[in-house]
Amino acid sequence: EVQLVESGGTLVQPGGSLRLSCAGSGFSFNDYWMSWVRQAPGKGLEWVANINHDGREKYYVDSVKGRFTVSRDNAKKSLFLQMNSLRAEDTAVYYCAREFPPMITFGGAPDSWGQGTLVAVSS
Amino acid sequence: DIQMTQSPSSVSASVGDRVTITCRASQGISNYLAWFQQKPGKAPKSLIFAASSLQDGVPSRFSGSGSGTDFTLTISSLQPEDFATYYCQQHNTYPFTFGPGTKVDIK
């Protein structure tokens, strides 16, 4: 069974930093693009970033470029999101997702999701 | 960025009704379109990929169609567990973008 478990969300002050983690299991982690999707309270889904199999290709939504960095450790089957210079508008539940199908050369759409981790940016 | 719109924004329906949700892209995205279902307080669930292919385990009452800029998600006979919010997403061009969602609630 595919499992994705996020961790690291917490309350942080504006301007602060946070690192989210996502542990994958039940599948060949290094065969898949992985992504982060967020959802602000009461709002819709927003794609944030993704990363290819070997970590060499990364893409971001404009609002986080230069502040967030996506990375992965295939040996540990883990995905990360380093979030710097956090703003109030970054407050959201952050979901880790596996993109489908495996071994593609361009990103795909999610087929499996974690349960999410809440990041709250407030003083 | 490619803008995704959905209509209607909400729909009230009864069990057994046929429900159709439309998703439109601001430019052509071929069939790089996925649909998701989300219930309150829960993670999204993937329903359809490549505009019309069902994810494993998704009931056959769900179907998707379309290509280019116009897409539809149809629930042929609404079941109690289908009351939720539905989102489309394009993955043809970065940044990938979601539609604003369509809430399906009980009439």
PDB file of C-alpha atoms in Angstrom:
ATOM      1  CA  GLU A   1       0.000   0.000   0.000  1.00  0.00           C
ATOM      2  CA  VAL A   2       1.283   3.423  -0.952  1.00  0.00           C
ATOM      3  CA  GLN A   3       1.772   5.653   2.077  1.00  0.00           C
ATOM      4  CA  LEU A   4       2.918   9.240   2.303  1.00  0.00           C
ATOM      5  CA  VAL A   5       3.354  10.793   5.744  1.00  0.00           C
ATOM      6  CA  GLU A   6       4.151  14.476   6.144  1.00  0.00           C
ATOM      7  CA  SER A   7       5.677  16.073   9.218  1.00  0.00           C
ATOM      8  CA  GLY A   8       7.223  19.335  10.318  1.00  0.00           C
ATOM      9  CA  GLY A   9       4.286  21.698  10.234  1.00  0.00           C
ATOM     10  CA  THR A  10       3.956  24.119  13.127  1.00  0.00           C
ATOM     11  CA  LEU A  11       3.364  27.753  14.090  1.00  0.00           C
ATOM     12  CA  VAL A  12       6.160  30.030  12.878  1.00  0.00           C
ATOM     13  CA  GLN A  13       6.648  33.785  12.897  1.00  0.00           C
ATOM     14  CA  PRO A  14       6.680  35.850   9.702  1.00  0.00           C
ATOM     15  CA  GLY A  15      10.153  35.816   8.207  1.00  0.00           C
ATOM     16  CA  GLY A  16      10.938  32.487   9.802  1.00  0.00           C
ATOM     17  CA  SER A  17      11.953  29.168   8.287  1.00  0.00           C
ATOM     18  CA  LEU A  18      10.581  25.654   8.377  1.00  0.00           C
ATOM     19  CA  ARG A  19      11.435  22.319   6.810  1.00  0.00           C
ATOM     20  CA  LEU A  20       8.679  19.905   5.919  1.00  0.00           C
ATOM     21  CA  SER A  21       9.325  16.217   5.390  1.00  0.00           C
ATOM     22  CA  CYS A  22       7.383  13.480   3.656  1.00  0.00           C
ATOM     23  CA  ALA A  23       8.184   9.807   4.134  1.00  0.00           C
ATOM     24  CA  GLY A  24       7.128   7.460   1.358  1.00  0.00           C
ATOM     25  CA  SER A  25       6.565   3.721   1.622  1.00  0.00           C
ATOM     26  CA  GLY A  26       4.924   0.906  -0.288  1.00  0.00           C
ATOM     27  CA  PHE A  27       6.307   1.905  -3.683  1.00  0.00           C
ATOM     28  CA  SER A  28       9.541   2.419  -5.557  1.00  0.00           C
ATOM     29  CA  PHE A  29      10.131   5.997  -4.405  1.00  0.00           C
ATOM     30  CA  ASN A  30      12.927   6.785  -6.855  1.00  0.00           C
ATOM     31  CA  ASP A  31      10.717   5.998  -9.869  1.00  0.00           C
ATOM     32  CA  TYR A  32       8.338   8.895  -9.296  1.00  0.00           C
ATOM     33  CA  TRP A  33       8.191  12.635  -9.544  1.00  0.00           C
ATOM     34  CA  MET A  34       6.980  14.043  -6.232  1.00  0.00           C
ATOM     35  CA  SER A  35       5.163  17.261  -5.465  1.00  0.00           C
ATOM     36  CA  TRP A  36       3.913  19.596  -2.752  1.00  0.00           C
ATOM     37  CA  VAL A  37       0.389  21.002  -2.898  1.00  0.00           C
ATOM     38  CA  ARG A  38      -1.049  23.386  -0.322  1.00  0.00           C
ATOM     39  CA  GLN A  39      -4.468  24.514   0.783  1.00  0.00           C
ATOM     40  CA  ALA A  40      -5.027  27.710   2.726  1.00  0.00           C
ATOM     41  CA  PRO A  41      -7.840  27.611   5.311  1.00  0.00           C
ATOM     42  CA  GLY A  42     -11.190  27.515   3.539  1.00  0.00           C
ATOM     43  CA  LYS A  43      -9.577  27.838   0.110  1.00  0.00           C
ATOM     44  CA  GLY A  44      -8.822  25.619  -2.864  1.00  0.00           C
ATOM     45  CA  LEU A  45      -5.787  23.574  -3.791  1.00  0.00           C
ATOM     46  CA  GLU A  46      -2.583  25.242  -4.972  1.00  0.00           C
ATOM     47  CA  TRP A  47       0.306  23.392  -6.602  1.00  0.00           C
ATOM     48  CA  VAL A  48       3.557  24.553  -4.963  1.00  0.00           C
ATOM     49  CA  ALA A  49       6.500  22.610  -6.380  1.00  0.00           C
ATOM     50  CA  ASN A  50       7.667  19.322  -7.780  1.00  0.00           C
ATOM     51  CA  ILE A  51      10.892  17.408  -8.282  1.00  0.00           C
ATOM     52  CA  ASN A  52      11.931  14.675 -10.680  1.00  0.00           C
ATOM     53  CA  HIS A  53      13.238  11.200  -9.856  1.00  0.00           C
ATOM     54  CA  ASP A  54      16.854  12.116  -9.249  1.00  0.00           C
ATOM     55  CA  GLY A  55      16.315  15.583  -7.879  1.00  0.00           C
ATOM     56  CA  ARG A  56      17.889  17.425 -10.810  1.00  0.00           C
ATOM     57  CA  GLU A  57      14.691  19.029 -12.105  1.00  0.00           C
ATOM     58  CA  LYS A  58      12.578  21.243  -9.879  1.00  0.00           C
ATOM     59  CA  TYR A  59       9.697  23.554 -10.614  1.00  0.00           C
ATOM     60  CA  TYR A  60       7.921  26.098  -8.433  1.00  0.00           C
ATOM     61  CA  VAL A  61       4.884  28.338  -8.422  1.00  0.00           C
ATOM     62  CA  ASP A  62       5.990  31.968  -8.770  1.00  0.00           C
ATOM     63  CA  SER A  63       4.831  32.982  -5.294  1.00  0.00           C
ATOM     64  CA  VAL A  64       7.417  30.718  -3.617  1.00  0.00           C
ATOM     65  CA  LYS A  65      10.341  30.977  -6.031  1.00  0.00           C
ATOM     66  CA  GLY A  66      13.496  32.064  -4.235  1.00  0.00           C
ATOM     67  CA  ARG A  67      11.978  31.264  -0.830  1.00  0.00           C
ATOM     68  CA  PHE A  68      11.126  27.548  -0.981  1.00  0.00           C
ATOM     69  CA  THR A  69      13.358  24.678  -2.034  1.00  0.00           C
ATOM     70  CA  VAL A  70      12.160  21.166  -2.805  1.00  0.00           C
ATOM     71  CA  SER A  71      14.576  18.266  -2.412  1.00  0.00           C
ATOM     72  CA  ARG A  72      14.573  14.509  -1.938  1.00  0.00           C
ATOM     73  CA  ASP A  73      16.642  11.698  -0.482  1.00  0.00           C
ATOM     74  CA  ASN A  74      15.860   8.544  -2.430  1.00  0.00           C
ATOM     75  CA  ALA A  75      17.904   6.354  -0.103  1.00  0.00           C
ATOM     76  CA  LYS A  76      15.621   7.415   2.744  1.00  0.00           C
ATOM     77  CA  LYS A  77      12.491   7.552   0.539  1.00  0.00           C
ATOM     78  CA  SER A  78      11.901  11.098   1.693  1.00  0.00           C
ATOM     79  CA  LEU A  79      10.756  14.368   0.181  1.00  0.00           C
ATOM     80  CA  PHE A  80      11.461  17.763   1.722  1.00  0.00           C
ATOM     81  CA  LEU A  81      10.316  21.350   1.435  1.00  0.00           C
ATOM     82  CA  GLN A  82      12.602  24.003   2.902  1.00  0.00           C
ATOM     83  CA  MET A  83      10.536  27.123   3.465  1.00  0.00           C
ATOM     84  CA  ASN A  84      12.318  30.434   4.155  1.00  0.00           C
ATOM     85  CA  SER A  85      11.109  34.012   4.550  1.00  0.00           C
ATOM     86  CA  LEU A  86       7.668  32.752   5.450  1.00  0.00           C
ATOM     87  CA  ARG A  87       4.687  35.038   5.051  1.00  0.00           C
ATOM     88  CA  ALA A  88       1.177  35.011   6.459  1.00  0.00           C
ATOM     89  CA  GLU A  89      -0.117  33.976   3.037  1.00  0.00           C
ATOM     90  CA  ASP A  90       1.932  30.759   3.267  1.00  0.00           C
ATOM     91  CA  THR A  91      -0.403  29.561   6.019  1.00  0.00           C
ATOM     92  CA  ALA A  92      -1.900  26.331   4.723  1.00  0.00           C
ATOM     93  CA  VAL A  93      -2.096  22.592   4.994  1.00  0.00           C
ATOM     94  CA  TYR A  94       0.784  21.226   2.923  1.00  0.00           C
ATOM     95  CA  TYR A  95       0.253  17.919   1.157  1.00  0.00           C
ATOM     96  CA  CYS A  96       2.924  15.669  -0.245  1.00  0.00           C
ATOM     97  CA  ALA A  97       1.827  13.835  -3.387  1.00  0.00           C
ATOM     98  CA  ARG A  98       3.173  11.194  -5.729  1.00  0.00           C
ATOM     99  CA  GLU A  99       2.897  12.068  -9.402  1.00  0.00           C
ATOM    100  CA  PHE A 100       1.693   9.498 -11.894  1.00  0.00           C
ATOM    101  CA  PRO A 101       2.780   7.586 -13.941  1.00  0.00           C
ATOM    102  CA  PRO A 102       6.277   6.443 -12.950  1.00  0.00           C
ATOM    103  CA  MET A 103       9.428   7.136 -14.982  1.00  0.00           C
ATOM    104  CA  ILE A 104       8.004  10.036 -16.941  1.00  0.00           C
ATOM    105  CA  THR A 105      10.171  12.833 -18.311  1.00  0.00           C
ATOM    106  CA  PHE A 106       7.746  15.613 -17.380  1.00  0.00           C
ATOM    107  CA  GLY A 107       5.674  16.050 -14.260  1.00  0.00           C
ATOM    108  CA  GLY A 108       2.345  14.331 -13.930  1.00  0.00           C
ATOM    109  CA  ALA A 109      -0.787  14.642 -11.834  1.00  0.00           C
ATOM    110  CA  PRO A 110      -0.944  13.247  -8.299  1.00  0.00           C
ATOM    111  CA  ASP A 111      -2.326   9.782  -7.757  1.00  0.00           C
ATOM    112  CA  SER A 112      -1.508   9.395  -4.054  1.00  0.00           C
ATOM    113  CA  TRP A 113      -1.590  11.966  -1.281  1.00  0.00           C
ATOM    114  CA  GLY A 114      -0.397  12.285   2.283  1.00  0.00           C
ATOM    115  CA  GLN A 115      -2.693  13.419   5.093  1.00  0.00           C
ATOM    116  CA  GLY A 116      -1.163  16.907   5.168  1.00  0.00           C
ATOM    117  CA  THR A 117       0.716  19.006   7.719  1.00  0.00           C
ATOM    118  CA  LEU A 118      -0.405  22.441   8.894  1.00  0.00           C
ATOM    119  CA  VAL A 119       1.894  25.419   8.618  1.00  0.00           C
ATOM    120  CA  ALA A 120       0.683  28.563  10.384  1.00  0.00           C
ATOM    121  CA  VAL A 121       2.591  31.803   9.893  1.00  0.00           C
ATOM    122  CA  SER A 122       1.678  34.377  12.497  1.00  0.00           C
ATOM    123  CA  SER A 123       3.212  36.631  15.118  1.00  0.00           C
TER     124      SER A 123
ATOM    125  CA  ASP B   1       0.077  30.798 -16.241  1.00  0.00           C
ATOM    126  CA  ILE B   2      -2.780  28.644 -17.444  1.00  0.00           C
ATOM    127  CA  GLN B   3      -6.011  29.599 -15.694  1.00  0.00           C
ATOM    128  CA  MET B   4      -8.485  26.849 -14.883  1.00  0.00           C
ATOM    129  CA  THR B   5     -12.144  27.639 -14.381  1.00  0.00           C
ATOM    130  CA  GLN B   6     -14.921  25.343 -13.201  1.00  0.00           C
ATOM    131  CA  SER B   7     -18.656  25.535 -13.465  1.00  0.00           C
ATOM    132  CA  PRO B   8     -20.824  25.495 -11.590  1.00  0.00           C
ATOM    133  CA  SER B   9     -19.093  26.606  -8.400  1.00  0.00           C
ATOM    134  CA  SER B  10     -21.653  24.595  -6.464  1.00  0.00           C
ATOM    135  CA  VAL B  11     -24.498  22.237  -7.238  1.00  0.00           C
ATOM    136  CA  SER B  12     -27.252  20.795  -5.097  1.00  0.00           C
ATOM    137  CA  ALA B  13     -28.291  17.315  -6.112  1.00  0.00           C
ATOM    138  CA  SER B  14     -30.107  14.240  -4.851  1.00  0.00           C
ATOM    139  CA  VAL B  15     -28.948  10.661  -4.543  1.00  0.00           C
ATOM    140  CA  GLY B  16     -29.348   9.030  -7.940  1.00  0.00           C
ATOM    141  CA  ASP B  17     -28.984  12.264  -9.909  1.00  0.00           C
ATOM    142  CA  ARG B  18     -26.598  12.655 -12.814  1.00  0.00           C
ATOM    143  CA  VAL B  19     -24.118  15.445 -12.127  1.00  0.00           C
ATOM    144  CA  THR B  20     -21.825  17.090 -14.669  1.00  0.00           C
ATOM    145  CA  ILE B  21     -19.000  19.476 -13.798  1.00  0.00           C
ATOM    146  CA  THR B  22     -17.176  21.489 -16.442  1.00  0.00           C
ATOM    147  CA  CYS B  23     -13.521  22.535 -16.357  1.00  0.00           C
ATOM    148  CA  ARG B  24     -12.043  24.966 -18.859  1.00  0.00           C
ATOM    149  CA  ALA B  25      -8.390  25.833 -19.469  1.00  0.00           C
ATOM    150  CA  SER B  26      -7.294  29.275 -20.679  1.00  0.00           C
ATOM    151  CA  GLN B  27      -5.190  27.591 -23.355  1.00  0.00           C
ATOM    152  CA  GLY B  28      -4.924  24.134 -24.839  1.00  0.00           C
ATOM    153  CA  ILE B  29      -3.589  21.427 -22.536  1.00  0.00           C
ATOM    154  CA  SER B  30      -4.140  18.350 -24.714  1.00  0.00           C
ATOM    155  CA  ASN B  31      -5.403  15.690 -22.284  1.00  0.00           C
ATOM    156  CA  TYR B  32      -3.119  16.616 -19.359  1.00  0.00           C
ATOM    157  CA  LEU B  33      -6.054  17.030 -17.028  1.00  0.00           C
ATOM    158  CA  ALA B  34      -6.828  15.299 -13.746  1.00  0.00           C
ATOM    159  CA  TRP B  35      -9.817  15.321 -11.402  1.00  0.00           C
ATOM    160  CA  PHE B  36      -9.799  15.084  -7.610  1.00  0.00           C
ATOM    161  CA  GLN B  37     -12.406  14.676  -4.894  1.00  0.00           C
ATOM    162  CA  GLN B  38     -11.995  16.230  -1.462  1.00  0.00           C
ATOM    163  CA  LYS B  39     -14.145  15.840   1.622  1.00  0.00           C
ATOM    164  CA  PRO B  40     -13.983  18.302   4.539  1.00  0.00           C
ATOM    165  CA  GLY B  41     -10.870  17.856   6.664  1.00  0.00           C
ATOM    166  CA  LYS B  42      -9.482  15.152   4.403  1.00  0.00           C
ATOM    167  CA  ALA B  43      -6.731  14.921   1.817  1.00  0.00           C
ATOM    168  CA  PRO B  44      -7.759  15.013  -1.836  1.00  0.00           C
ATOM    169  CA  LYS B  45      -8.410  11.733  -3.595  1.00  0.00           C
ATOM    170  CA  SER B  46      -7.389  11.195  -7.192  1.00  0.00           C
ATOM    171  CA  LEU B  47     -10.243  10.171  -9.479  1.00  0.00           C
ATOM    172  CA  ILE B  48      -9.231  10.594 -13.114  1.00  0.00           C
ATOM    173  CA  PHE B  49      -5.990  11.104 -15.033  1.00  0.00           C
ATOM    174  CA  ALA B  50      -5.344  11.879 -18.699  1.00  0.00           C
ATOM    175  CA  ALA B  51      -8.796  13.492 -18.860  1.00  0.00           C
ATOM    176  CA  SER B  52     -10.714  10.226 -19.077  1.00  0.00           C
ATOM    177  CA  SER B  53      -8.858   7.352 -17.360  1.00  0.00           C
ATOM    178  CA  LEU B  54     -10.103   6.190 -13.970  1.00  0.00           C
ATOM    179  CA  GLN B  55      -7.611   5.699 -11.162  1.00  0.00           C
ATOM    180  CA  ASP B  56      -7.587   2.215  -9.682  1.00  0.00           C
ATOM    181  CA  GLY B  57     -10.483   1.619  -7.322  1.00  0.00           C
ATOM    182  CA  VAL B  58     -12.601   4.565  -8.499  1.00  0.00           C
ATOM    183  CA  PRO B  59     -16.220   3.530  -9.136  1.00  0.00           C
ATOM    184  CA  SER B  60     -17.338   3.377 -12.765  1.00  0.00           C
ATOM    185  CA  ARG B  61     -20.110   5.927 -12.109  1.00  0.00           C
ATOM    186  CA  PHE B  62     -17.341   8.528 -12.454  1.00  0.00           C
ATOM    187  CA  SER B  63     -16.252   9.419 -15.966  1.00  0.00           C
ATOM    188  CA  GLY B  64     -14.224  12.148 -17.588  1.00  0.00           C
ATOM    189  CA  SER B  65     -14.027  13.503 -21.095  1.00  0.00           C
ATOM    190  CA  GLY B  66     -12.548  16.309 -23.128  1.00  0.00           C
ATOM    191  CA  SER B  67      -9.375  17.495 -24.743  1.00  0.00           C
ATOM    192  CA  GLY B  68      -7.776  20.817 -25.530  1.00  0.00           C
ATOM    193  CA  THR B  69      -9.528  23.414 -23.390  1.00  0.00           C
ATOM    194  CA  ASP B  70     -12.866  21.911 -22.376  1.00  0.00           C
ATOM    195  CA  PHE B  71     -13.358  18.998 -20.013  1.00  0.00           C
ATOM    196  CA  THR B  72     -16.155  17.401 -18.050  1.00  0.00           C
ATOM    197  CA  LEU B  73     -16.486  15.177 -15.014  1.00  0.00           C
ATOM    198  CA  THR B  74     -19.718  13.219 -14.835  1.00  0.00           C
ATOM    199  CA  ILE B  75     -21.156  11.253 -11.941  1.00  0.00           C
ATOM    200  CA  SER B  76     -23.803   9.054 -13.528  1.00  0.00           C
ATOM    201  CA  SER B  77     -25.783   8.255 -10.374  1.00  0.00           C
ATOM    202  CA  LEU B  78     -24.846  10.274  -7.313  1.00  0.00           C
ATOM    203  CA  GLN B  79     -24.233   8.268  -4.153  1.00  0.00           C
ATOM    204  CA  PRO B  80     -24.197   9.545  -0.551  1.00  0.00           C
ATOM    205  CA  GLU B  81     -20.415   9.237  -0.376  1.00  0.00           C
ATOM    206  CA  ASP B  82     -20.008  11.478  -3.447  1.00  0.00           C
ATOM    207  CA  PHE B  83     -20.997  14.690  -1.671  1.00  0.00           C
ATOM    208  CA  ALA B  84     -17.699  16.563  -1.723  1.00  0.00           C
ATOM    209  CA  THR B  85     -15.728  19.250  -3.535  1.00  0.00           C
ATOM    210  CA  TYR B  86     -14.232  18.399  -6.913  1.00  0.00           C
ATOM    211  CA  TYR B  87     -11.134  19.987  -8.442  1.00  0.00           C
ATOM    212  CA  CYS B  88      -9.556  19.773 -11.869  1.00  0.00           C
ATOM    213  CA  GLN B  89      -5.827  20.278 -12.447  1.00  0.00           C
ATOM    214  CA  GLN B  90      -3.760  20.802 -15.565  1.00  0.00           C
ATOM    215  CA  HIS B  91      -0.249  19.347 -15.757  1.00  0.00           C
ATOM    216  CA  ASN B  92       0.625  20.388 -19.283  1.00  0.00           C
ATOM    217  CA  THR B  93       2.508  23.591 -18.473  1.00  0.00           C
ATOM    218  CA  TYR B  94       4.346  24.850 -15.397  1.00  0.00           C
ATOM    219  CA  PRO B  95       3.210  26.033 -12.997  1.00  0.00           C
ATOM    220  CA  PHE B  96       0.592  23.317 -12.748  1.00  0.00           C
ATOM    221  CA  THR B  97      -2.735  24.863 -11.775  1.00  0.00           C
ATOM    222  CA  PHE B  98      -5.973  23.751 -10.163  1.00  0.00           C
ATOM    223  CA  GLY B  99      -9.485  24.908 -10.813  1.00  0.00           C
ATOM    224  CA  PRO B 100     -11.302  26.703  -7.966  1.00  0.00           C
ATOM    225  CA  GLY B 101     -13.444  23.686  -7.134  1.00  0.00           C
ATOM    226  CA  THR B 102     -17.066  22.645  -7.432  1.00  0.00           C
ATOM    227  CA  LYS B 103     -18.968  21.756  -4.281  1.00  0.00           C
ATOM    228  CA  VAL B 104     -21.582  19.035  -4.637  1.00  0.00           C
ATOM    229  CA  ASP B 105     -24.025  19.094  -1.758  1.00  0.00           C
ATOM    230  CA  ILE B 106     -27.294  17.502  -0.797  1.00  0.00           C
ATOM    231  CA  LYS B 107     -30.475  18.970  -2.230  1.00  0.00           C
TER     232      LYS B 107
END
